[in-house]
Amino acid sequence: MAEQSGWMSTSGPGPTAANPVSDQGKPQVARMYDYYLGGKDHFEADRAAASETMRLWPNVASGARANRHFLHVAVEHLAREQGIDQFIDIGTGIPTEPNTHQIAQYHQPQARVLYTDNDPIVMTYAQALLTSSPQGRVDYIEADLRKPQDILNHPCLAGPEPVLDLSRPVALFVVAIFHFITDEDGPSELLRTLMEPLAPGSHLVLSHASGDFDADVEKAAEFYRSRNLPARTRSREEVEELVTGAGVELVEPGVQPLHRWWPGRPARLAPAAVSTDAQCPGYGVMARKR
């Protein structure tokens, strides 16, 4: 992606010490995801759980890389081609370069990005690594997607100098997080609540794990559930219903396997490590609020 967009990384090395506020004895999805991506910010419980997931679902690491690439392409498309300069990235996970704000601010130096996650260790890394361009602004809050009002009513979105101006279009990113939201949590209602206060012209970007191409995905989901980590794979139709149920309209090319989601771009730009749907067992979608 760096060769395509031309931006360069500016963040320095992250913290290496364990965070005492995080429970090191239990696996956590953000740290497991970091492991799949080849990162270093995880504990033994995370490595053990991630290794077992990789045994059950050999394509999980390539899927994680494809998911990350989808995020890069979506941010670039919105910032460069749609002129969006405000982003909310929910469930951001441990920062892995390039981050949302780095791509957005390369194309829109004044871009503002609000990161949220519900893991204290993620916020520790965010404070150390997520630094803004001089013209823009980056902020980060600890909040749970299942309590959207905690995000929308946060003080950083109020007052005389809010991090985002909700009267202008915002891009809401919920990448690789809704497969951890069960039906009992009301996923479409959560999305609708988050999109409701955003201005017309705002966009929703979502990716989601699915067993449509690789039956091993459901094996991994069952393993997550056995470790008290909620997991719910969804079919293409279910992903589309989830998004359209939030009252937004799909943007072409609609709901597509992650490595095929290119808005007007050739498939040759897909990650080199991914060549089949089974290696990229999930969907990506962008939608727009009219």
Short mmCIF file of C-alpha atoms in Angstrom, two decimals:
data_model
loop_
_atom_site.label_atom_id
_atom_site.label_comp_id
_atom_site.label_asym_id
_atom_site.label_seq_id
_atom_site.Cartn_x
_atom_site.Cartn_y
_atom_site.Cartn_z
CA MET A 1 0.00 0.00 0.00
CA ALA A 2 2.88 2.35 0.69
CA GLU A 3 3.95 2.03 -2.94
CA GLN A 4 0.47 2.89 -4.14
CA SER A 5 -0.29 5.88 -1.95
CA GLY A 6 3.17 7.31 -1.37
CA TRP A 7 2.80 8.09 2.36
CA MET A 8 5.60 7.28 4.76
CA SER A 9 5.44 6.03 8.35
CA THR A 10 6.38 8.53 11.04
CA SER A 11 5.75 6.73 14.33
CA GLY A 12 8.60 5.49 16.46
CA PRO A 13 8.89 2.20 18.33
CA GLY A 14 6.13 1.38 20.75
CA PRO A 15 6.24 0.45 24.43
CA THR A 16 7.51 -3.01 25.23
CA ALA A 17 6.71 -3.50 28.91
CA ALA A 18 3.59 -5.37 29.97
CA ASN A 19 0.70 -3.20 31.00
CA PRO A 20 -0.27 -3.91 34.62
CA VAL A 21 -3.88 -2.88 34.02
CA SER A 22 -4.42 -5.63 31.45
CA ASP A 23 -5.24 -9.21 32.43
CA GLN A 24 -2.30 -11.15 31.04
CA GLY A 25 -3.80 -14.52 31.95
CA LYS A 26 -6.72 -14.31 29.53
CA PRO A 27 -6.52 -14.08 25.73
CA GLN A 28 -7.77 -10.83 24.24
CA VAL A 29 -8.83 -10.40 20.63
CA ALA A 30 -6.78 -7.25 19.94
CA ARG A 31 -3.57 -8.88 21.10
CA MET A 32 -4.37 -12.10 19.21
CA TYR A 33 -4.91 -10.01 16.08
CA ASP A 34 -1.55 -8.39 16.68
CA TYR A 35 -0.03 -11.87 16.79
CA TYR A 36 -1.66 -12.84 13.47
CA LEU A 37 -0.16 -9.71 11.90
CA GLY A 38 3.32 -10.60 13.16
CA GLY A 39 3.37 -7.98 15.92
CA LYS A 40 5.08 -8.20 19.31
CA ASP A 41 2.48 -6.80 21.68
CA HIS A 42 0.89 -9.92 23.18
CA PHE A 43 1.17 -12.19 26.18
CA GLU A 44 1.55 -15.95 26.54
CA ALA A 45 -2.22 -16.48 26.84
CA ASP A 46 -2.75 -14.58 23.60
CA ARG A 47 -0.03 -16.52 21.78
CA ALA A 48 -1.41 -19.86 22.96
CA ALA A 49 -4.96 -19.00 21.90
CA ALA A 50 -3.82 -17.53 18.57
CA SER A 51 -1.68 -20.59 17.83
CA GLU A 52 -4.63 -22.89 18.45
CA THR A 53 -6.81 -20.71 16.23
CA MET A 54 -4.20 -20.95 13.47
CA ARG A 55 -4.23 -24.74 13.82
CA LEU A 56 -8.01 -24.84 13.47
CA TRP A 57 -8.13 -22.15 10.78
CA PRO A 58 -4.84 -22.10 8.83
CA ASN A 59 -5.89 -19.08 6.78
CA VAL A 60 -6.47 -16.78 9.75
CA ALA A 61 -3.15 -14.93 9.37
CA SER A 62 -3.63 -14.27 5.65
CA GLY A 63 -7.18 -13.19 6.42
CA ALA A 64 -5.91 -10.72 9.03
CA ARG A 65 -3.45 -9.24 6.53
CA ALA A 66 -6.16 -8.94 3.89
CA ASN A 67 -8.44 -7.28 6.41
CA ARG A 68 -5.75 -4.75 7.27
CA HIS A 69 -5.19 -4.04 3.59
CA PHE A 70 -8.93 -3.49 3.12
CA LEU A 71 -8.82 -0.85 5.86
CA HIS A 72 -5.91 0.89 4.10
CA VAL A 73 -7.70 0.95 0.75
CA ALA A 74 -10.96 2.20 2.28
CA VAL A 75 -9.25 5.04 4.18
CA GLU A 76 -7.32 6.09 1.08
CA HIS A 77 -10.44 5.97 -1.10
CA LEU A 78 -12.46 8.11 1.30
CA ALA A 79 -9.71 10.65 2.03
CA ARG A 80 -8.29 11.01 -1.47
CA GLU A 81 -11.29 10.44 -3.71
CA GLN A 82 -14.24 11.46 -1.52
CA GLY A 83 -12.58 14.28 0.41
CA ILE A 84 -13.50 12.88 3.82
CA ASP A 85 -11.32 14.38 6.55
CA GLN A 86 -13.05 13.07 9.70
CA PHE A 87 -12.82 9.44 10.86
CA ILE A 88 -14.04 7.35 13.79
CA ASP A 89 -12.18 4.05 14.09
CA ILE A 90 -13.98 1.79 16.58
CA GLY A 91 -12.18 -1.29 17.84
CA THR A 92 -8.91 0.02 16.52
CA GLY A 93 -6.81 -2.62 18.27
CA ILE A 94 -3.11 -2.29 19.03
CA PRO A 95 -1.68 0.27 16.56
CA THR A 96 -0.14 -1.43 13.53
CA GLU A 97 1.42 0.80 10.89
CA PRO A 98 0.07 2.19 8.74
CA ASN A 99 -2.67 3.49 11.00
CA THR A 100 -5.89 5.13 9.88
CA HIS A 101 -4.69 8.64 10.67
CA GLN A 102 -1.39 8.22 8.82
CA ILE A 103 -3.12 7.36 5.55
CA ALA A 104 -5.90 9.91 6.03
CA GLN A 105 -3.51 12.74 6.91
CA TYR A 106 -1.24 11.97 3.98
CA HIS A 107 -4.13 12.78 1.64
CA GLN A 108 -5.88 15.27 3.95
CA PRO A 109 -3.27 16.80 6.31
CA GLN A 110 -6.03 18.48 8.32
CA ALA A 111 -7.84 15.15 8.90
CA ARG A 112 -9.13 14.36 12.37
CA VAL A 113 -9.36 10.82 13.70
CA LEU A 114 -11.03 9.49 16.84
CA TYR A 115 -9.89 6.00 17.86
CA THR A 116 -11.85 3.89 20.34
CA ASP A 117 -11.29 0.49 21.96
CA ASN A 118 -12.39 -1.20 25.16
CA ASP A 119 -9.01 -2.71 26.13
CA PRO A 120 -6.88 -0.57 28.48
CA ILE A 121 -3.63 -1.84 26.96
CA VAL A 122 -4.75 -0.63 23.54
CA MET A 123 -5.18 2.85 24.95
CA THR A 124 -1.69 2.70 26.44
CA TYR A 125 -0.23 1.98 23.02
CA ALA A 126 -2.48 4.55 21.38
CA GLN A 127 -1.23 7.30 23.65
CA ALA A 128 2.36 6.38 22.78
CA LEU A 129 2.00 5.88 19.03
CA LEU A 130 -0.96 7.75 17.56
CA THR A 131 0.46 11.20 16.95
CA SER A 132 -1.22 13.65 14.61
CA SER A 133 0.04 15.86 11.83
CA PRO A 134 0.41 19.53 12.87
CA GLN A 135 -2.66 20.49 10.84
CA GLY A 136 -4.91 17.66 12.02
CA ARG A 137 -5.90 16.05 15.28
CA VAL A 138 -5.92 12.53 16.74
CA ASP A 139 -7.75 11.51 19.88
CA TYR A 140 -8.48 8.16 21.54
CA ILE A 141 -11.05 7.08 24.09
CA GLU A 142 -11.75 3.87 25.96
CA ALA A 143 -15.29 2.77 25.09
CA ASP A 144 -17.28 -0.35 24.21
CA LEU A 145 -19.04 -0.66 20.86
CA ARG A 146 -21.97 -2.29 22.64
CA LYS A 147 -22.54 1.00 24.46
CA PRO A 148 -22.56 3.43 21.53
CA GLN A 149 -23.87 6.35 23.59
CA ASP A 150 -20.65 6.24 25.61
CA ILE A 151 -18.88 7.11 22.36
CA LEU A 152 -21.37 9.63 21.02
CA ASN A 153 -21.73 11.43 24.36
CA HIS A 154 -18.04 11.47 25.20
CA PRO A 155 -16.73 14.91 26.22
CA CYS A 156 -14.25 14.87 23.31
CA LEU A 157 -17.21 15.23 20.93
CA ALA A 158 -18.71 18.14 22.88
CA GLY A 159 -17.56 21.52 24.08
CA PRO A 160 -16.09 24.44 22.15
CA GLU A 161 -13.34 22.38 20.44
CA PRO A 162 -14.67 18.85 19.72
CA VAL A 163 -12.32 16.45 17.96
CA LEU A 164 -14.95 15.96 15.22
CA ASP A 165 -17.59 18.23 13.74
CA LEU A 166 -20.62 15.96 13.39
CA SER A 167 -22.38 18.52 11.19
CA ARG A 168 -19.94 17.52 8.43
CA PRO A 169 -19.44 14.04 6.89
CA VAL A 170 -17.61 11.47 8.98
CA ALA A 171 -16.29 8.03 8.03
CA LEU A 172 -17.17 5.42 10.65
CA PHE A 173 -14.88 2.37 10.59
CA VAL A 174 -15.93 -0.85 12.31
CA VAL A 175 -13.36 -3.20 10.84
CA ALA A 176 -13.08 -6.81 12.06
CA ILE A 177 -15.19 -6.16 15.14
CA PHE A 178 -18.82 -7.05 14.40
CA HIS A 179 -18.05 -10.77 14.31
CA PHE A 180 -17.53 -10.28 18.05
CA ILE A 181 -21.03 -8.81 18.39
CA THR A 182 -23.72 -11.42 18.94
CA ASP A 183 -27.30 -11.22 17.70
CA GLU A 184 -28.41 -10.58 21.28
CA ASP A 185 -26.44 -7.32 21.21
CA GLY A 186 -28.57 -6.01 18.33
CA PRO A 187 -25.79 -5.31 15.78
CA SER A 188 -27.93 -3.40 13.27
CA GLU A 189 -29.33 -1.25 16.06
CA LEU A 190 -25.80 -0.48 17.23
CA LEU A 191 -24.82 0.62 13.73
CA ARG A 192 -28.00 2.67 13.34
CA THR A 193 -27.36 4.42 16.66
CA LEU A 194 -23.80 5.28 15.64
CA MET A 195 -24.77 6.54 12.19
CA GLU A 196 -27.84 8.52 13.27
CA PRO A 197 -26.04 11.69 14.51
CA LEU A 198 -23.63 11.75 11.56
CA ALA A 199 -24.21 14.21 8.74
CA PRO A 200 -25.49 13.21 5.28
CA GLY A 201 -22.55 12.12 3.14
CA SER A 202 -21.03 10.19 6.03
CA HIS A 203 -19.74 6.70 5.27
CA LEU A 204 -19.72 3.36 7.06
CA VAL A 205 -16.87 0.89 6.48
CA LEU A 206 -17.25 -2.64 7.86
CA SER A 207 -15.46 -5.96 7.50
CA HIS A 208 -16.71 -9.26 8.85
CA ALA A 209 -15.55 -12.89 9.13
CA SER A 210 -17.62 -15.44 7.23
CA GLY A 211 -17.63 -19.18 6.74
CA ASP A 212 -18.91 -18.88 3.16
CA PHE A 213 -15.53 -19.81 1.66
CA ASP A 214 -13.76 -21.77 4.39
CA ALA A 215 -15.55 -24.04 6.85
CA ASP A 216 -12.59 -23.76 9.23
CA VAL A 217 -13.72 -20.25 10.11
CA GLU A 218 -16.57 -21.65 12.17
CA LYS A 219 -14.15 -24.00 13.96
CA ALA A 220 -12.15 -20.96 15.01
CA ALA A 221 -15.31 -19.13 16.09
CA GLU A 222 -16.27 -22.08 18.29
CA PHE A 223 -12.80 -22.04 19.84
CA TYR A 224 -13.16 -18.32 20.60
CA ARG A 225 -16.49 -18.98 22.28
CA SER A 226 -14.90 -21.75 24.36
CA ARG A 227 -12.48 -19.10 25.68
CA ASN A 228 -15.34 -16.75 26.59
CA LEU A 229 -14.64 -14.58 23.55
CA PRO A 230 -17.90 -13.90 21.70
CA ALA A 231 -17.76 -14.84 18.02
CA ARG A 232 -20.45 -14.89 15.34
CA THR A 233 -19.64 -15.55 11.69
CA ARG A 234 -22.16 -14.28 9.15
CA SER A 235 -22.99 -15.07 5.54
CA ARG A 236 -22.85 -12.53 2.73
CA GLU A 237 -26.61 -12.02 3.01
CA GLU A 238 -26.38 -11.52 6.75
CA VAL A 239 -23.59 -8.98 6.37
CA GLU A 240 -25.63 -7.04 3.82
CA GLU A 241 -28.69 -7.12 6.09
CA LEU A 242 -26.56 -5.95 9.00
CA VAL A 243 -25.36 -2.90 7.06
CA THR A 244 -28.59 -1.95 5.27
CA GLY A 245 -30.47 -2.39 8.55
CA ALA A 246 -28.54 0.63 9.78
CA GLY A 247 -30.34 2.83 7.27
CA VAL A 248 -27.45 3.38 4.84
CA GLU A 249 -26.97 2.56 1.16
CA LEU A 250 -24.27 0.26 -0.16
CA VAL A 251 -21.46 1.80 -2.22
CA GLU A 252 -20.16 -0.13 -5.23
CA PRO A 253 -18.88 -2.82 -5.42
CA GLY A 254 -21.13 -3.74 -2.47
CA VAL A 255 -20.43 -6.66 -0.16
CA GLN A 256 -17.36 -8.41 -1.54
CA PRO A 257 -14.63 -10.77 -0.33
CA LEU A 258 -11.98 -8.55 1.22
CA HIS A 259 -9.41 -9.09 -1.50
CA ARG A 260 -11.94 -8.23 -4.20
CA TRP A 261 -13.19 -5.01 -2.65
CA TRP A 262 -11.68 -2.35 -4.91
CA PRO A 263 -13.73 0.76 -5.72
CA GLY A 264 -13.00 1.06 -9.43
CA ARG A 265 -9.57 -0.56 -9.14
CA PRO A 266 -8.12 -3.71 -10.74
CA ALA A 267 -7.75 -6.88 -8.71
CA ARG A 268 -3.98 -6.79 -9.26
CA LEU A 269 -3.78 -4.45 -6.28
CA ALA A 270 -4.82 -7.26 -3.93
CA PRO A 271 -2.33 -8.30 -1.25
CA ALA A 272 0.28 -10.63 -2.73
CA ALA A 273 -0.27 -13.14 0.09
CA VAL A 274 -3.94 -13.58 -0.83
CA SER A 275 -5.00 -15.21 -4.09
CA THR A 276 -8.18 -17.15 -3.27
CA ASP A 277 -11.38 -16.48 -1.37
CA ALA A 278 -10.49 -19.19 1.17
CA GLN A 279 -7.30 -17.30 2.06
CA CYS A 280 -9.39 -14.22 2.72
CA PRO A 281 -12.47 -15.64 4.45
CA GLY A 282 -14.43 -12.51 5.11
CA TYR A 283 -16.33 -9.63 3.53
CA GLY A 284 -15.75 -5.94 3.21
CA VAL A 285 -18.38 -3.30 2.56
CA MET A 286 -18.76 0.46 2.38
CA ALA A 287 -22.07 2.29 2.71
CA ARG A 288 -23.15 5.93 2.54
CA LYS A 289 -25.68 7.94 4.49
CA ARG A 290 -27.89 10.01 2.21
#
